[in-house]
């Protein structure tokens, strides 16, 4: 309605309801659409919201969501937002309890209600950052069928198709009404090689197809032996500084030097073709493999879904309602061949299931020590351990191995006989692929009616059950334990499989060895949910300003989760290993909400309303694997909201909300390995190493494991990744969030041309105490090197330095406080954000054209992010990430521009309309530049503007044809380093490019 902004429903923390129509562009003189949709899908709607993970982008080697689309309001994380369908909880699709919006047929969507800010008092746990309520069509009569497509114009790729329909009819004199919605959609894969900006990786890898021998500072090759070998190739002495330039293997048995990034020591004696497998962003300065060419940029997806809704008037004012839903979808992703290793290696007496066990590692729990001299179990991270008896060792490598005179305490033996460290990438084993098969089923039955004996009171009760089954089939993994056996075999594994396994050079691997070494993993997840809710509402007391409204209710939720990782629980190279997990949680809630009209039709108070809400919740959890892992908790959530309308055209609103979120399954039980990007301050070109504290920083680098012989030219590969092992934590406390809002809603007091101007402005502030986070490994590195001022003496004995572990001088892992160096999820100190939302809508009648009435509609939505603060530990500073662009390992939706704006316009002439949408994203500095303050190596992004154009023709009553172009200027995403993926942030920027879309919808 034209008064939609004025007549806000006061529900949730922001007291601001934003309705998006899913089926049409912005209607003039209407506030229901903030954005003029040009490609009308749920995913397009999500792109209009701050910090959203669009379906189909993949940013890790274990995406796991099969192309899900999860809302991430305010950047607080998808698991802190509650998604509802018609005000009820749907079945979730992951262990962090997020809901996959792919399960909702598009044609069934009537509108989408967004409440940003804590709403726990009204909706319960998970409503910390907000609520998105998908409103489906009610009492629909007839048939609505639509079909749409989109396609890249330049390359004619990245095709998407969709057919969606909804049918509804009333029976038995409309006492029984049924609505059925169905949807089929398909999206083609888009590979990184299909876009120039992503065809060549912007980051590096130490695992190359040629194999590389790593320098071990505890027992390294002598420089003289390297100079002697490379002199045979015509290289000058010192051209391969072995302490900084590893050596790789040509197929003819010769060696090549990988070069030193940013230093004069370039690649030496590389005898392979300079083809797509060579990362030309760095070559010939340094050689690294171009792993991005074969990776998927946009995931393929095939989805089928259906929802049936039924309403039946039983009699005596009682009505029954039911809903049945099913969704099945498949998705596939592909990554470059497996890098070796991804699993860590420990002694045969080790107890970590996903590590390789070998007699080449020193046994015992006290043989090794960290940077601070504290004993710890010996293990090797980031490198294969190869014995000198391996028969495939090239002749030119032998002099280097024989020149060693040191001793690595983690490895059995010493000097020339000690096993050495290397990395490799198995091209012959093929790509790593993941096939996701997801099925979501949900059922609901409820009753509603009028309370007997209590006039004006209504009640509702329902029970809902759902089940999600996810099977992930991973190919391309390598059995890490079998590989170690092959490497240690006297015959190189020839007795185990034909030809054995030769890691030196781009060697072919026989079909027999491929079968012996490969391991297909099948991860199965089962998730179940049961919700029982009942409530009653009505008026309780009559005041001069109106009736006091009251809602009272109770809710019971039972949730179960089981993850069977199969072979992925063991030692594998390739995809991230997973640990078995499972548990169940139960929530018992009682809630009430009170609406009190304080003033009505008074001077400067046409209305003054107070809304109060309270929810008491008792929660419990129980591990399915460890009987002792269980716990109980109770907490309260509450709210107070005030809405004041002094005059007809102005409403002021303010609120305070307390929301409490219990830890979910992923946080309580899940664990595995992560591979985030990192920055090493020890690189000789860093600003720290060249600043006033250069001498102290240099000494810390040597004490931490950088070889003294090469420290002054130390230059690890840029944008590398390290290993981080994580685990759930059953000792987590609930998150506690406080939200404050203050806003104005206004409409024009003027007549004439400005009579249809209306809008709103809101300030919000959300603070979360005891926020549940996986620790950021870069924070430990930065803290160790005094970027936060906590280690001014650059002492290796400082606590954070003990977490940083090096292999061959390079940072290979950051260890946590848990057993075997794992990082448990923790309750960090603080998480907070605040900002301003501005929304304006304007519509005006224009002069008739061609005898047809015409109208112009304009709309604008702007978000100003004032702060986004995170404090990981009590001894660490609060970092404000507002205005920063993210990088790999930080998660999707963690780029935070200070300003985002959506501007739209639509001009209608009779049955024809033309619309334009302008999307603007502010410039940002790199997130790493904030964490490592003073470093100039990190690049940010400029602002970017996208323009979308569309046109609609109502060719018949109920029939509409839409055509248009998104990203008209074909803007490529801004590139920066380090980045989330593909040189950019695919969860924020358009990676497809200019594309045409079309849609036909017919209603009968």
mmCIF file with all atom_site columns, C-alpha atoms in Angstrom, residues 85-182:
data_model
loop_
_atom_site.group_PDB
_atom_site.id
_atom_site.type_symbol
_atom_site.label_atom_id
_atom_site.label_alt_id
_atom_site.label_comp_id
_atom_site.label_asym_id
_atom_site.label_entity_id
_atom_site.label_seq_id
_atom_site.pdbx_PDB_ins_code
_atom_site.Cartn_x
_atom_site.Cartn_y
_atom_site.Cartn_z
_atom_site.occupancy
_atom_site.B_iso_or_equiv
_atom_site.pdbx_formal_charge
_atom_site.auth_seq_id
_atom_site.auth_comp_id
_atom_site.auth_asym_id
_atom_site.auth_atom_id
_atom_site.pdbx_PDB_model_num
ATOM 1  C CA . UNK A 1 85  ? 8.842   -19.477 6.151   1.00 0.00 ? 85  UNK A CA 1
ATOM 2  C CA . UNK A 1 86  ? 5.516   -17.863 6.990   1.00 0.00 ? 86  UNK A CA 1
ATOM 3  C CA . UNK A 1 87  ? 6.843   -17.124 10.465  1.00 0.00 ? 87  UNK A CA 1
ATOM 4  C CA . UNK A 1 88  ? 7.832   -20.733 11.195  1.00 0.00 ? 88  UNK A CA 1
ATOM 5  C CA . UNK A 1 89  ? 11.225  -22.421 11.293  1.00 0.00 ? 89  UNK A CA 1
ATOM 6  C CA . UNK A 1 90  ? 11.953  -24.479 8.159   1.00 0.00 ? 90  UNK A CA 1
ATOM 7  C CA . UNK A 1 91  ? 14.346  -27.407 8.041   1.00 0.00 ? 91  UNK A CA 1
ATOM 8  C CA . UNK A 1 92  ? 17.967  -26.354 8.193   1.00 0.00 ? 92  UNK A CA 1
ATOM 9  C CA . UNK A 1 93  ? 20.630  -27.618 5.806   1.00 0.00 ? 93  UNK A CA 1
ATOM 10 C CA . UNK A 1 94  ? 23.936  -27.617 7.681   1.00 0.00 ? 94  UNK A CA 1
ATOM 11 C CA . UNK A 1 95  ? 25.404  -28.332 11.098  1.00 0.00 ? 95  UNK A CA 1
ATOM 12 C CA . UNK A 1 96  ? 25.515  -24.598 11.834  1.00 0.00 ? 96  UNK A CA 1
ATOM 13 C CA . UNK A 1 97  ? 21.685  -24.597 11.496  1.00 0.00 ? 97  UNK A CA 1
ATOM 14 C CA . UNK A 1 98  ? 21.619  -22.270 8.486   1.00 0.00 ? 98  UNK A CA 1
ATOM 15 C CA . UNK A 1 99  ? 18.736  -22.615 6.032   1.00 0.00 ? 99  UNK A CA 1
ATOM 16 C CA . UNK A 1 100 ? 19.266  -23.142 2.322   1.00 0.00 ? 100 UNK A CA 1
ATOM 17 C CA . UNK A 1 101 ? 16.942  -20.793 0.437   1.00 0.00 ? 101 UNK A CA 1
ATOM 18 C CA . UNK A 1 102 ? 17.166  -23.078 -2.601  1.00 0.00 ? 102 UNK A CA 1
ATOM 19 C CA . UNK A 1 103 ? 14.481  -25.194 -0.901  1.00 0.00 ? 103 UNK A CA 1
ATOM 20 C CA . UNK A 1 104 ? 11.756  -22.601 -1.595  1.00 0.00 ? 104 UNK A CA 1
ATOM 21 C CA . UNK A 1 105 ? 10.031  -22.586 -5.042  1.00 0.00 ? 105 UNK A CA 1
ATOM 22 C CA . UNK A 1 106 ? 10.313  -19.073 -6.437  1.00 0.00 ? 106 UNK A CA 1
ATOM 23 C CA . UNK A 1 107 ? 6.749   -18.838 -7.760  1.00 0.00 ? 107 UNK A CA 1
ATOM 24 C CA . UNK A 1 108 ? 5.393   -19.561 -4.288  1.00 0.00 ? 108 UNK A CA 1
ATOM 25 C CA . UNK A 1 109 ? 7.076   -16.492 -2.776  1.00 0.00 ? 109 UNK A CA 1
ATOM 26 C CA . UNK A 1 110 ? 4.757   -13.558 -2.150  1.00 0.00 ? 110 UNK A CA 1
ATOM 27 C CA . UNK A 1 111 ? 7.172   -11.219 -0.393  1.00 0.00 ? 111 UNK A CA 1
ATOM 28 C CA . UNK A 1 112 ? 10.227  -11.243 1.858   1.00 0.00 ? 112 UNK A CA 1
ATOM 29 C CA . UNK A 1 113 ? 10.275  -9.547  5.240   1.00 0.00 ? 113 UNK A CA 1
ATOM 30 C CA . UNK A 1 114 ? 13.667  -8.513  6.587   1.00 0.00 ? 114 UNK A CA 1
ATOM 31 C CA . UNK A 1 115 ? 14.276  -7.536  10.208  1.00 0.00 ? 115 UNK A CA 1
ATOM 32 C CA . UNK A 1 116 ? 17.911  -6.696  10.835  1.00 0.00 ? 116 UNK A CA 1
ATOM 33 C CA . UNK A 1 117 ? 19.112  -6.648  14.422  1.00 0.00 ? 117 UNK A CA 1
ATOM 34 C CA . UNK A 1 118 ? 18.658  -8.966  17.372  1.00 0.00 ? 118 UNK A CA 1
ATOM 35 C CA . UNK A 1 119 ? 15.183  -10.465 17.611  1.00 0.00 ? 119 UNK A CA 1
ATOM 36 C CA . UNK A 1 120 ? 15.735  -13.270 20.076  1.00 0.00 ? 120 UNK A CA 1
ATOM 37 C CA . UNK A 1 121 ? 12.909  -12.276 22.390  1.00 0.00 ? 121 UNK A CA 1
ATOM 38 C CA . UNK A 1 122 ? 10.371  -12.788 19.620  1.00 0.00 ? 122 UNK A CA 1
ATOM 39 C CA . UNK A 1 123 ? 11.890  -15.596 17.579  1.00 0.00 ? 123 UNK A CA 1
ATOM 40 C CA . UNK A 1 124 ? 14.397  -17.353 19.818  1.00 0.00 ? 124 UNK A CA 1
ATOM 41 C CA . UNK A 1 125 ? 17.966  -18.528 19.313  1.00 0.00 ? 125 UNK A CA 1
ATOM 42 C CA . UNK A 1 126 ? 19.784  -17.705 16.041  1.00 0.00 ? 126 UNK A CA 1
ATOM 43 C CA . UNK A 1 127 ? 18.022  -14.340 15.686  1.00 0.00 ? 127 UNK A CA 1
ATOM 44 C CA . UNK A 1 128 ? 21.078  -12.393 16.860  1.00 0.00 ? 128 UNK A CA 1
ATOM 45 C CA . UNK A 1 129 ? 21.655  -10.401 13.664  1.00 0.00 ? 129 UNK A CA 1
ATOM 46 C CA . UNK A 1 130 ? 18.153  -10.518 12.277  1.00 0.00 ? 130 UNK A CA 1
ATOM 47 C CA . UNK A 1 131 ? 15.272  -12.447 10.763  1.00 0.00 ? 131 UNK A CA 1
ATOM 48 C CA . UNK A 1 132 ? 14.348  -13.089 7.148   1.00 0.00 ? 132 UNK A CA 1
ATOM 49 C CA . UNK A 1 133 ? 10.762  -14.241 6.781   1.00 0.00 ? 133 UNK A CA 1
ATOM 50 C CA . UNK A 1 134 ? 9.827   -15.735 3.405   1.00 0.00 ? 134 UNK A CA 1
ATOM 51 C CA . UNK A 1 135 ? 6.112   -15.103 2.959   1.00 0.00 ? 135 UNK A CA 1
ATOM 52 C CA . UNK A 1 136 ? 4.432   -17.569 0.628   1.00 0.00 ? 136 UNK A CA 1
ATOM 53 C CA . UNK A 1 137 ? 1.192   -17.113 -1.259  1.00 0.00 ? 137 UNK A CA 1
ATOM 54 C CA . UNK A 1 138 ? -1.914  -17.614 0.859   1.00 0.00 ? 138 UNK A CA 1
ATOM 55 C CA . UNK A 1 139 ? -5.341  -18.630 -0.473  1.00 0.00 ? 139 UNK A CA 1
ATOM 56 C CA . UNK A 1 140 ? -3.953  -18.521 -3.999  1.00 0.00 ? 140 UNK A CA 1
ATOM 57 C CA . UNK A 1 141 ? -6.476  -19.202 -6.769  1.00 0.00 ? 141 UNK A CA 1
ATOM 58 C CA . UNK A 1 142 ? -5.482  -20.183 -10.267 1.00 0.00 ? 142 UNK A CA 1
ATOM 59 C CA . UNK A 1 143 ? -2.197  -20.993 -11.939 1.00 0.00 ? 143 UNK A CA 1
ATOM 60 C CA . UNK A 1 144 ? 1.036   -19.000 -12.068 1.00 0.00 ? 144 UNK A CA 1
ATOM 61 C CA . UNK A 1 145 ? 3.750   -20.330 -14.366 1.00 0.00 ? 145 UNK A CA 1
ATOM 62 C CA . UNK A 1 146 ? 7.043   -18.662 -15.115 1.00 0.00 ? 146 UNK A CA 1
ATOM 63 C CA . UNK A 1 147 ? 10.205  -19.562 -16.936 1.00 0.00 ? 147 UNK A CA 1
ATOM 64 C CA . UNK A 1 148 ? 13.477  -17.693 -16.961 1.00 0.00 ? 148 UNK A CA 1
ATOM 65 C CA . UNK A 1 149 ? 17.034  -17.830 -18.188 1.00 0.00 ? 149 UNK A CA 1
ATOM 66 C CA . UNK A 1 150 ? 20.259  -15.856 -18.013 1.00 0.00 ? 150 UNK A CA 1
ATOM 67 C CA . UNK A 1 151 ? 23.463  -16.125 -19.979 1.00 0.00 ? 151 UNK A CA 1
ATOM 68 C CA . UNK A 1 152 ? 26.746  -14.321 -20.348 1.00 0.00 ? 152 UNK A CA 1
ATOM 69 C CA . UNK A 1 153 ? 26.633  -12.229 -23.526 1.00 0.00 ? 153 UNK A CA 1
ATOM 70 C CA . UNK A 1 154 ? 30.346  -12.136 -24.405 1.00 0.00 ? 154 UNK A CA 1
ATOM 71 C CA . UNK A 1 155 ? 31.143  -15.804 -23.804 1.00 0.00 ? 155 UNK A CA 1
ATOM 72 C CA . UNK A 1 156 ? 27.652  -17.318 -23.900 1.00 0.00 ? 156 UNK A CA 1
ATOM 73 C CA . UNK A 1 157 ? 28.430  -19.358 -20.799 1.00 0.00 ? 157 UNK A CA 1
ATOM 74 C CA . UNK A 1 158 ? 27.343  -19.490 -17.166 1.00 0.00 ? 158 UNK A CA 1
ATOM 75 C CA . UNK A 1 159 ? 23.831  -20.392 -18.326 1.00 0.00 ? 159 UNK A CA 1
ATOM 76 C CA . UNK A 1 160 ? 20.971  -20.599 -15.861 1.00 0.00 ? 160 UNK A CA 1
ATOM 77 C CA . UNK A 1 161 ? 17.468  -21.948 -16.471 1.00 0.00 ? 161 UNK A CA 1
ATOM 78 C CA . UNK A 1 162 ? 14.429  -21.991 -14.252 1.00 0.00 ? 162 UNK A CA 1
ATOM 79 C CA . UNK A 1 163 ? 10.825  -23.131 -14.486 1.00 0.00 ? 163 UNK A CA 1
ATOM 80 C CA . UNK A 1 164 ? 8.553   -22.412 -11.550 1.00 0.00 ? 164 UNK A CA 1
ATOM 81 C CA . UNK A 1 165 ? 4.834   -22.810 -11.050 1.00 0.00 ? 165 UNK A CA 1
ATOM 82 C CA . UNK A 1 166 ? 2.211   -22.440 -8.371  1.00 0.00 ? 166 UNK A CA 1
ATOM 83 C CA . UNK A 1 167 ? -1.379  -23.624 -8.499  1.00 0.00 ? 167 UNK A CA 1
ATOM 84 C CA . UNK A 1 168 ? -4.156  -23.129 -5.992  1.00 0.00 ? 168 UNK A CA 1
ATOM 85 C CA . UNK A 1 169 ? -7.848  -23.859 -5.697  1.00 0.00 ? 169 UNK A CA 1
ATOM 86 C CA . UNK A 1 170 ? -10.616 -23.952 -3.137  1.00 0.00 ? 170 UNK A CA 1
ATOM 87 C CA . UNK A 1 171 ? -12.923 -26.944 -2.701  1.00 0.00 ? 171 UNK A CA 1
ATOM 88 C CA . UNK A 1 172 ? -16.128 -27.711 -0.786  1.00 0.00 ? 172 UNK A CA 1
ATOM 89 C CA . UNK A 1 173 ? -17.342 -24.122 -0.889  1.00 0.00 ? 173 UNK A CA 1
ATOM 90 C CA . UNK A 1 174 ? -13.831 -22.902 -0.052  1.00 0.00 ? 174 UNK A CA 1
ATOM 91 C CA . UNK A 1 175 ? -13.701 -24.781 3.235   1.00 0.00 ? 175 UNK A CA 1
ATOM 92 C CA . UNK A 1 176 ? -10.671 -26.649 1.872   1.00 0.00 ? 176 UNK A CA 1
ATOM 93 C CA . UNK A 1 177 ? -7.930  -24.820 0.018   1.00 0.00 ? 177 UNK A CA 1
ATOM 94 C CA . UNK A 1 178 ? -4.775  -26.270 -1.534  1.00 0.00 ? 178 UNK A CA 1
ATOM 95 C CA . UNK A 1 179 ? -1.701  -24.545 -2.974  1.00 0.00 ? 179 UNK A CA 1
ATOM 96 C CA . UNK A 1 180 ? 1.118   -26.392 -4.734  1.00 0.00 ? 180 UNK A CA 1
ATOM 97 C CA . UNK A 1 181 ? 4.406   -24.843 -5.779  1.00 0.00 ? 181 UNK A CA 1
ATOM 98 C CA . UNK A 1 182 ? 7.122   -26.557 -7.808  1.00 0.00 ? 182 UNK A CA 1
#
